[in-house]
Structure formats: structure tokens, C-alpha cells
CSV table of C-alpha atoms in Angstrom, one decimal:
chain,number,residue,atom,x,y,z
A,264,MET,CA,0.0,0.0,0.0
A,265,ASN,CA,1.2,3.5,-0.7
A,266,TYR,CA,1.1,5.1,2.7
A,267,ALA,CA,1.5,8.6,1.3
A,268,ALA,CA,-1.8,8.4,-0.6
A,269,LEU,CA,-4.4,9.3,2.1
A,270,ASP,CA,-7.2,11.3,0.5
A,271,LEU,CA,-8.2,13.8,3.2
A,272,THR,CA,-11.1,15.1,1.1
A,273,ALA,CA,-12.8,11.6,0.9
A,274,ASP,CA,-15.8,10.7,2.9
A,275,VAL,CA,-14.6,10.6,6.5
A,276,ALA,CA,-15.8,7.0,7.0
A,277,GLU,CA,-13.7,5.9,3.9
A,278,LEU,CA,-10.8,7.8,5.3
A,279,THR,CA,-11.2,5.9,8.6
A,280,HIS,CA,-11.1,2.7,6.5
A,281,ALA,CA,-7.9,3.7,4.9
A,282,LEU,CA,-6.3,4.5,8.4
A,283,LEU,CA,-7.5,1.1,9.7
A,284,ASN,CA,-5.7,-0.7,6.9
A,285,ILE,CA,-2.4,0.7,8.1
A,286,ASN,CA,-1.4,-1.5,11.1
A,287,SER,CA,-0.2,0.7,13.9
A,288,VAL,CA,0.0,-1.4,17.1
A,289,SER,CA,2.0,0.4,19.8
A,290,GLY,CA,5.6,0.5,18.8
A,291,GLN,CA,4.8,0.1,15.1
A,292,GLU,CA,3.3,3.5,14.4
A,293,THR,CA,5.9,4.7,11.8
A,294,PRO,CA,4.0,3.8,8.6
A,295,LEU,CA,0.9,5.5,9.8
A,296,ALA,CA,2.8,8.5,11.1
A,297,ASP,CA,4.5,8.7,7.7
A,298,ALA,CA,1.1,8.7,5.9
A,299,VAL,CA,-0.3,11.4,8.2
A,300,GLU,CA,2.8,13.5,7.8
A,301,ALA,CA,2.7,13.3,4.0
A,302,SER,CA,-0.9,14.2,4.0
A,303,LEU,CA,-0.5,17.2,6.3
A,304,MET,CA,2.5,18.5,4.4
A,305,ARG,CA,0.3,19.0,1.4
A,306,LEU,CA,-1.8,21.6,3.3
A,307,PRO,CA,-0.1,25.0,2.9
A,308,HIS,CA,-2.2,26.6,5.7
A,309,LEU,CA,-0.6,24.3,8.3
A,310,THR,CA,2.8,24.4,10.0
A,311,VAL,CA,3.8,20.7,10.6
A,312,VAL,CA,6.4,19.5,13.2
A,313,ARG,CA,7.3,15.8,13.7
A,314,ASP,CA,8.9,14.3,16.8
A,315,GLY,CA,9.5,10.6,16.4
A,316,ASP,CA,6.1,9.2,15.4
A,317,ALA,CA,4.1,12.1,16.8
A,318,LEU,CA,3.1,15.2,14.8
A,319,ILE,CA,1.8,18.7,15.5
A,320,ALA,CA,0.1,20.7,12.8
A,321,ARG,CA,-1.0,24.3,13.5
A,322,THR,CA,-2.8,27.1,11.9
A,323,GLU,CA,-1.2,30.5,12.3
A,324,GLN,CA,-4.0,33.0,11.8
A,325,GLY,CA,-3.2,35.2,14.8
A,326,ARG,CA,-6.6,34.5,16.4
A,327,SER,CA,-7.2,35.4,20.1
A,328,GLU,CA,-8.1,31.8,20.9
A,329,ARG,CA,-6.5,28.5,20.1
A,330,VAL,CA,-8.1,25.1,20.5
A,331,ILE,CA,-6.3,21.7,20.3
A,332,LEU,CA,-7.7,18.6,18.7
A,333,ALA,CA,-5.7,15.5,19.7
A,334,GLY,CA,-5.7,11.8,19.0
A,335,HIS,CA,-3.4,8.8,19.2
A,336,LEU,CA,-2.2,6.8,16.2
A,337,ASP,CA,-1.5,3.5,18.0
A,338,THR,CA,-3.8,0.6,18.7
A,339,VAL,CA,-3.6,-2.4,21.1
A,340,PRO,CA,-2.4,-5.7,19.5
A,341,LEU,CA,-4.5,-7.4,16.9
A,342,PRO,CA,-7.0,-10.0,18.1
A,343,THR,CA,-5.9,-13.7,17.9
A,344,ALA,CA,-9.3,-15.4,18.4
A,345,PRO,CA,-10.5,-17.3,15.2
A,346,GLY,CA,-13.1,-15.3,13.4
A,347,SER,CA,-12.3,-12.0,15.0
A,348,ARG,CA,-13.4,-9.0,12.8
A,349,GLY,CA,-11.8,-6.2,14.7
A,350,THR,CA,-8.4,-6.7,13.0
A,351,VAL,CA,-6.3,-5.5,10.0
A,352,PRO,CA,-7.3,-5.2,7.2
A,353,ALA,CA,-10.6,-3.6,8.0
A,354,SER,CA,-13.9,-4.7,6.5
A,355,TRP,CA,-17.4,-3.3,5.9
A,356,ASP,CA,-20.7,-4.9,7.0
A,357,GLY,CA,-23.3,-2.6,5.4
A,358,ASP,CA,-22.7,0.8,7.0
A,359,VAL,CA,-20.6,-0.6,9.9
A,360,LEU,CA,-16.8,-0.6,9.7
A,361,TYR,CA,-14.9,-3.4,11.5
A,362,GLY,CA,-11.2,-3.2,12.3
A,363,ARG,CA,-8.6,-2.7,15.0
A,364,GLY,CA,-8.8,0.9,16.1
A,365,ALA,CA,-12.3,1.5,14.6
A,366,THR,CA,-13.4,3.0,17.9
A,367,ASP,CA,-10.1,3.5,19.7
A,368,MET,CA,-9.5,5.7,17.9
A,369,LYS,CA,-8.9,6.0,14.2
A,370,GLY,CA,-12.4,7.2,13.6
A,371,GLY,CA,-11.4,10.2,15.7
A,372,VAL,CA,-8.1,10.6,13.9
A,373,ALA,CA,-9.9,10.6,10.6
A,374,VAL,CA,-12.1,13.4,11.8
A,375,GLN,CA,-9.0,15.4,12.8
A,376,LEU,CA,-7.5,14.9,9.3
A,377,ALA,CA,-10.7,15.8,7.6
A,378,LEU,CA,-11.0,19.0,9.6
A,379,ALA,CA,-7.3,19.9,9.0
A,380,ALA,CA,-7.9,19.6,5.3
A,381,SER,CA,-11.2,21.5,5.0
A,382,LEU,CA,-10.9,24.3,7.6
A,383,GLN,CA,-8.5,26.7,6.1
A,384,GLU,CA,-9.8,29.8,7.9
A,385,THR,CA,-11.6,29.8,11.2
A,386,ASP,CA,-12.5,32.1,14.1
A,387,ARG,CA,-10.0,30.2,16.3
A,388,ASP,CA,-6.5,29.0,15.6
A,389,ILE,CA,-6.4,25.2,15.7
A,390,THR,CA,-3.6,22.8,16.7
A,391,TYR,CA,-3.9,19.2,15.5
A,392,VAL,CA,-1.9,16.7,17.6
A,393,PHE,CA,-1.3,13.1,16.5
A,394,TYR,CA,0.8,11.0,18.8
A,395,ASP,CA,2.2,7.5,19.4
A,396,HIS,CA,2.4,5.1,22.3
A,397,GLU,CA,-0.9,5.9,24.1
A,398,GLU,CA,-1.9,2.2,24.7
A,399,VAL,CA,1.3,1.3,26.7
A,400,GLU,CA,3.0,2.5,29.8
A,401,ALA,CA,2.9,6.3,30.5
A,402,SER,CA,6.6,6.7,30.3
A,403,LYS,CA,6.5,6.0,26.5
A,404,SER,CA,3.7,8.4,25.7
A,405,GLY,CA,4.2,10.4,22.6
A,406,LEU,CA,2.0,13.2,24.0
A,407,GLY,CA,4.2,13.3,27.1
A,408,ARG,CA,7.3,13.5,24.8
A,409,LEU,CA,5.7,16.4,22.9
A,410,ALA,CA,5.0,18.2,26.1
A,411,ARG,CA,8.6,17.9,27.1
A,412,ASN,CA,10.2,18.7,23.8
A,413,HIS,CA,7.8,21.2,22.3
A,414,PRO,CA,5.7,22.7,25.1
A,415,GLU,CA,5.2,26.0,23.2
A,416,LEU,CA,3.5,24.1,20.4
A,417,LEU,CA,1.0,22.6,22.8
A,418,ASP,CA,-0.1,26.0,24.1
A,419,GLY,CA,-3.8,26.4,23.9
A,420,ASP,CA,-7.0,27.6,25.6
A,421,PHE,CA,-9.1,24.5,25.3
A,422,ALA,CA,-8.5,20.9,24.1
A,423,ILE,CA,-10.7,18.1,22.7
A,424,LEU,CA,-9.4,14.6,22.8
A,425,LEU,CA,-11.2,12.5,20.1
A,426,GLU,CA,-11.5,9.3,22.2
A,427,PRO,CA,-14.8,7.3,21.6
A,428,THR,CA,-17.7,8.8,23.5
A,429,ASN,CA,-20.7,7.9,21.3
A,430,GLY,CA,-20.8,11.5,20.2
A,431,THR,CA,-21.4,12.8,23.6
A,432,VAL,CA,-19.1,15.2,25.5
A,433,GLU,CA,-17.4,13.4,28.4
A,434,GLY,CA,-15.8,15.7,30.9
A,435,GLY,CA,-12.6,14.9,32.8
A,436,CYS,CA,-11.5,11.4,33.6
A,437,ASN,CA,-10.8,9.1,36.5
A,438,GLY,CA,-7.2,8.7,37.8
A,439,THR,CA,-5.6,5.4,37.9
A,440,MET,CA,-2.9,3.7,40.0
A,441,ARG,CA,-1.5,0.2,40.4
A,442,PHE,CA,-0.1,-1.7,43.4
A,443,GLU,CA,1.6,-5.0,43.9
A,444,ALA,CA,0.7,-6.9,47.1
A,445,ALA,CA,3.5,-9.4,47.9
A,446,LEU,CA,2.6,-12.4,50.1
A,447,ALA,CA,5.3,-14.6,51.5
A,448,GLY,CA,5.2,-18.3,52.4
A,449,ARG,CA,7.6,-21.2,52.9
A,450,ALA,CA,8.3,-23.7,50.1
A,451,ALA,CA,7.8,-27.4,50.7
A,452,HIS,CA,7.0,-30.6,48.8
A,453,SER,CA,3.2,-30.7,48.2
A,454,ALA,CA,3.1,-34.2,49.5
A,455,ARG,CA,4.3,-32.8,52.9
A,456,ALA,CA,2.4,-29.5,52.7
A,457,TRP,CA,2.4,-29.1,56.5
A,458,MET,CA,6.1,-28.4,56.3
A,459,GLY,CA,5.5,-25.2,54.3
A,460,GLU,CA,3.3,-22.1,54.2
A,461,ASN,CA,1.2,-21.6,51.1
A,462,ALA,CA,1.7,-18.0,49.8
A,463,ILE,CA,-1.2,-18.3,47.3
A,464,HIS,CA,-3.5,-19.2,50.1
A,465,ALA,CA,-2.2,-16.2,52.0
A,466,ALA,CA,-3.6,-14.0,49.2
A,467,ALA,CA,-7.1,-15.0,50.2
A,468,ASP,CA,-7.4,-12.1,52.7
A,469,VAL,CA,-6.4,-9.5,50.1
A,470,LEU,CA,-8.8,-10.9,47.5
A,471,SER,CA,-11.7,-11.2,49.9
A,472,ARG,CA,-11.2,-7.6,51.0
A,473,LEU,CA,-11.2,-6.4,47.4
A,474,ARG,CA,-14.2,-8.6,46.6
A,475,ASP,CA,-16.2,-7.1,49.5
A,476,HIS,CA,-15.1,-3.5,48.9
A,477,GLU,CA,-18.0,-1.1,47.9
A,478,PRO,CA,-16.7,1.3,45.3
A,479,LEU,CA,-17.7,4.9,45.7
A,480,THR,CA,-19.5,7.3,43.3
A,481,ILE,CA,-18.2,10.8,43.8
A,482,ASN,CA,-19.8,14.0,42.3
A,483,VAL,CA,-17.2,16.2,40.8
A,484,ASP,CA,-18.4,19.5,39.3
A,485,GLY,CA,-21.8,18.0,38.6
A,486,LEU,CA,-20.7,14.7,37.1
A,487,GLU,CA,-20.9,11.4,38.9
A,488,PHE,CA,-17.6,9.5,38.7
A,489,ARG,CA,-17.7,5.8,39.7
A,490,GLU,CA,-14.6,4.4,41.3
A,491,GLY,CA,-13.2,0.9,41.2
A,492,LEU,CA,-10.7,-1.1,43.2
A,493,ASN,CA,-9.9,-4.5,41.8
A,494,ALA,CA,-7.3,-7.3,41.6
A,495,VAL,CA,-6.3,-7.5,38.0
A,496,ARG,CA,-3.6,-10.2,38.1
A,497,ILE,CA,-2.1,-12.8,40.4
A,498,ILE,CA,1.3,-14.4,40.0
A,499,GLY,CA,2.6,-17.3,42.1
A,500,GLY,CA,3.7,-20.9,42.1
A,501,THR,CA,6.8,-22.7,40.7
A,502,ALA,CA,5.8,-26.3,40.0
A,503,GLY,CA,2.9,-28.7,40.3
A,504,ASN,CA,4.4,-30.4,43.4
A,505,VAL,CA,5.7,-27.4,45.3
A,506,ILE,CA,4.0,-25.4,48.0
A,507,PRO,CA,4.5,-21.8,46.7
A,508,ASP,CA,6.7,-19.5,48.9
A,509,SER,CA,5.6,-16.2,47.2
A,510,THR,CA,2.7,-14.7,45.3
A,511,VAL,CA,2.0,-11.2,44.0
A,512,VAL,CA,-1.5,-9.7,43.6
A,513,GLU,CA,-1.6,-6.8,41.2
A,514,ILE,CA,-4.3,-4.2,42.1
A,515,ASN,CA,-5.7,-1.4,40.1
A,516,TYR,CA,-7.5,1.6,41.6
A,517,ARG,CA,-9.6,3.9,39.4
A,518,PHE,CA,-10.3,7.1,41.4
A,519,ALA,CA,-12.4,10.2,41.0
A,520,PRO,CA,-10.6,13.3,39.7
A,521,SER,CA,-11.3,15.1,43.0
A,522,ARG,CA,-8.6,13.0,44.6
A,523,SER,CA,-4.9,13.7,44.3
A,524,ILE,CA,-2.5,10.8,43.8
A,525,GLU,CA,-1.5,11.0,47.4
A,526,GLU,CA,-5.1,11.0,48.6
A,527,ALA,CA,-5.9,8.0,46.4
A,528,GLU,CA,-2.9,6.1,47.7
A,529,THR,CA,-3.9,6.8,51.3
A,530,TYR,CA,-7.4,5.5,50.6
A,531,VAL,CA,-6.1,2.2,49.1
A,532,ARG,CA,-3.7,1.7,52.0
A,533,THR,CA,-6.6,2.3,54.5
A,534,VAL,CA,-8.8,-0.3,52.7
A,535,LEU,CA,-5.9,-2.8,52.7
A,536,ASP,CA,-4.5,-1.9,56.0
A,537,GLY,CA,-1.7,-4.3,57.1
A,538,VAL,CA,-1.0,-5.5,53.5
A,539,ASP,CA,2.5,-5.0,52.1
A,540,LEU,CA,1.8,-2.7,49.1
A,541,VAL,CA,4.2,-1.2,46.6
A,542,ARG,CA,2.8,1.4,44.2
A,543,THR,CA,4.1,0.7,40.7
A,544,ASP,CA,2.2,3.3,38.6
A,545,ALA,CA,0.0,6.3,39.0
A,546,ALA,CA,-1.7,9.0,36.8
A,547,ALA,CA,-3.9,11.7,38.2
A,548,GLY,CA,-7.4,12.3,36.8
A,549,ALA,CA,-8.8,15.5,35.4
A,550,ARG,CA,-11.7,17.5,36.6
A,551,PRO,CA,-14.5,18.0,34.0
A,552,GLY,CA,-13.6,21.6,33.1
A,553,LEU,CA,-17.1,22.2,31.6
A,554,THR,CA,-17.4,25.7,33.1
A,555,HIS,CA,-14.8,27.0,30.7
A,556,PRO,CA,-16.5,29.2,28.1
A,557,ALA,CA,-15.2,27.2,25.1
A,558,ALA,CA,-16.3,24.0,26.7
A,559,ALA,CA,-19.7,25.4,27.5
A,560,ALA,CA,-20.1,26.6,23.9
A,561,PHE,CA,-19.0,23.2,22.6
A,562,VAL,CA,-21.5,21.3,24.8
A,563,LYS,CA,-24.2,23.6,23.5
A,564,THR,CA,-23.3,22.8,19.9
A,565,VAL,CA,-23.3,19.0,20.6
A,566,GLY,CA,-26.6,19.3,22.3
A,567,ALA,CA,-26.4,16.2,24.5
A,568,GLU,CA,-26.1,16.1,28.3
A,569,PRO,CA,-22.3,15.7,29.2
A,570,LYS,CA,-21.2,12.5,31.0
A,571,PRO,CA,-18.1,11.6,33.0
A,572,LYS,CA,-15.2,9.7,31.5
A,573,TYR,CA,-14.6,6.7,33.7
A,574,GLY,CA,-11.4,5.5,32.1
A,575,TRP,CA,-8.2,7.5,32.2
A,576,THR,CA,-7.4,9.5,29.0
A,577,ASP,CA,-4.9,12.1,28.0
A,578,VAL,CA,-7.3,14.9,29.0
A,579,ALA,CA,-5.4,14.5,32.3
A,580,ARG,CA,-2.1,15.5,30.5
A,581,PHE,CA,-3.8,18.6,29.1
A,582,SER,CA,-5.1,19.4,32.6
A,583,GLU,CA,-1.5,19.2,33.9
A,584,LEU,CA,-0.5,21.7,31.3
A,585,GLY,CA,-3.3,24.0,32.5
A,586,ILE,CA,-5.5,23.5,29.4
A,587,PRO,CA,-9.2,22.6,30.1
A,588,ALA,CA,-10.0,19.5,28.0
A,589,VAL,CA,-12.9,17.1,27.2
A,590,ASN,CA,-13.4,13.8,25.4
A,591,PHE,CA,-15.5,13.8,22.3
A,592,GLY,CA,-15.4,11.2,19.5
A,593,PRO,CA,-17.2,8.7,17.4
A,594,GLY,CA,-17.8,5.1,18.5
A,595,ASP,CA,-18.7,3.2,21.6
A,596,ALA,CA,-15.9,3.0,24.2
A,597,LEU,CA,-17.2,-0.4,25.3
A,598,LEU,CA,-16.1,-1.8,22.0
A,599,ALA,CA,-12.5,-0.6,22.3
A,600,HIS,CA,-9.9,-3.4,22.3
A,601,SER,CA,-12.6,-6.0,21.6
A,602,ASP,CA,-12.3,-8.8,19.1
A,603,ASN,CA,-15.2,-7.2,17.0
A,604,GLU,CA,-14.3,-3.6,17.4
A,605,HIS,CA,-16.4,-1.5,15.0
A,606,VAL,CA,-18.0,1.8,14.3
A,607,ALA,CA,-20.9,3.0,12.2
A,608,ALA,CA,-20.1,5.3,9.4
A,609,GLU,CA,-22.8,7.8,10.4
A,610,GLU,CA,-21.3,8.2,13.8
A,611,ILE,CA,-18.0,9.4,12.3
A,612,ARG,CA,-19.8,11.7,10.0
A,613,ARG,CA,-21.9,13.2,12.9
A,614,CYS,CA,-18.8,13.8,14.9
A,615,LEU,CA,-17.1,15.6,12.0
A,616,SER,CA,-20.3,17.7,11.5
A,617,ALA,CA,-20.5,18.8,15.1
A,618,LEU,CA,-16.8,19.8,15.3
A,619,ARG,CA,-17.0,21.6,11.9
A,620,THR,CA,-20.1,23.5,13.0
A,621,TRP,CA,-18.4,24.6,16.3
A,622,LEU,CA,-15.1,25.5,14.7
A,623,SER,CA,-16.4,27.4,11.7
């Protein structure tokens, strides 16, 4: 395939199809970044900067307000189950497009590209951001790298992240953190189990506390954010005839954006008092920011009641930069990463229409 041949003037759903056919699993974004760069470089009204596999394209009209439209280029790995349709290459079923990244989030990226090509003069300056490594650990984030290397190019008054939201504005996002709970035992032959101490059995107390924990729902600036505290992985055991002497339970906490990282960690340690916990990762959430005039105007244009974003997204990074941000994009977030990931063509078109109306 000629990756330099993206037609940004095509129907936005067909543009999404073209993007889906370029495999861009995290760490393999270069071909897609090349195609996006080649397409943007053909637009004389934009200034384009590339950093690794991330790109920033900006209008320079001298307007008093600048908005940012951002989206990530990478996807999670392709499905391996037989008969999976959410893979590469993509396929149509009537007006529904199946493929890896259909919802998360190449439909949103297609909307960005369509706007970049069609909006040559607007009342606001626009910055389009396309970045790599969103679906992996935060230390690899292309958006984080852009913020470090080119902070002046990410300056703006308001940002929209085109993550899938079913075409409804979702304000803010929950924070997330992970812990490891290490349980110790004493190894022994399983035929003489009384000579050892079973570390996997010792995990029962941690698991039962997590099972019985009642997650909170916290109102933040008018939106109800549901929290979650769960075991997400357990590692232990060495052989089928050995009493395990160690096991590790990995725990994930999704916390309301009203909590700081320190407050969230204190909460988990209170729930699991007495458990040896090591925090391995943390990212703060973002408050909704819907009181910002640009956000209020955008919500009015969309017309639907705003909702909270339960998962963590890069609106939190924009919040750290002092830029109010919301999530708004085509597709159902519940289909993201699924074996049958798909999006309806009309959803992508509606998203494009709403943003074009607001921006122009």
C-alpha cells in the first residue's frame, strides 16, 4: 500500500477505513505517522512538526483563541481469536466498519484529518496533535514527549481529545494507579504441605477484602464518577508439586478526579491496612472543566447532556498543562480493544459535522 496516498477530502468514513488498513500497534506507528505527515505537508495553511512518530500541525492566523484537537495513532495488539473481525485489514458490513482501532481511535483521527484539510480559515486557531504510544505505559507516551520537547507548540485555551464517547461530551477522567501486594510463604513438597506455608492461600485475605469493597461514586463539578478497586492479576507458584513460597497480587484503583494521587494512595492503604503494598504506577485524573466558556459553547453545539469519563485518558495530561479538556469522538468506548471492534459510518460523520459547526 502507498502510505503517502491518504485522501483527506474523501468521505470521513472511507478515510477511517484507509487508516485502519495501516497496522499501527503500539511501537509500530511509523508507517501511519509517515502517511499522516505526508498528507498534512500537502496543506499549505498548516505548519507541521514531527517528533518521532508524533506530529503537531498548527494554523497560524493570529486569532485570540487556540483550540487543540488531539488523538493517538496506535492501537492495542490485533486479536488472535479465530473469526475476529476487529483486525487488520478492515472490513465493511453494510454501513458498519470493523477493524482494530475503529473506535479506539482511528475514527477520531480521521475526523481530525478531515478538519485539517477542510478548515483553512476559522475564528479560532487550531492545533492538531497526532501521537504514538498511548496504549502502553505512560513513560512511553508520545504526547508526554511532545509536552517535554515542544511545550510551546501545545499552548492552547481548550482541548478536545477525540476518544470514543458515542458522540457525547465526556468531561474529565478518573485517575488510575497500580499496586503490587506481595505475600510470603515457605516452600515445601506438596506431599508434605504441612512443612511449608502456602503463599497463594495467604492471598485470600487480600482478595476477599477487594471482593467485599464497595466502590464509591463521587460527584465532581456536577458529574458522577464511579470508582473501582480490583485485583487484575495474580502471579505465584513454581511447580505442580511445590508449595509456593511467594505470590503477588496486582491491584488497580480507578479514582475520582477530585482525589490527588497522594489521597488516592492513602485510601487504598486504608482499605488494605496491614497488607505490604508497593505502588508501581499512578496517573492523576482530570476535573471536567465544563465551566470554561469554550467547553460550554461546545457542549451547547453538541446538544447532549455531558457525561463523566470513567477510564483514564490524556485529558489528564492537558489538565496538567493548564488546558481545560474534554473527550468527544465517534464510537462506543465499550467496543474498544474488543475482538469485534467496529463503528458506524454515520457516527463518524456526525462527529465531524459537530466539530466543523463549532469551529467554523
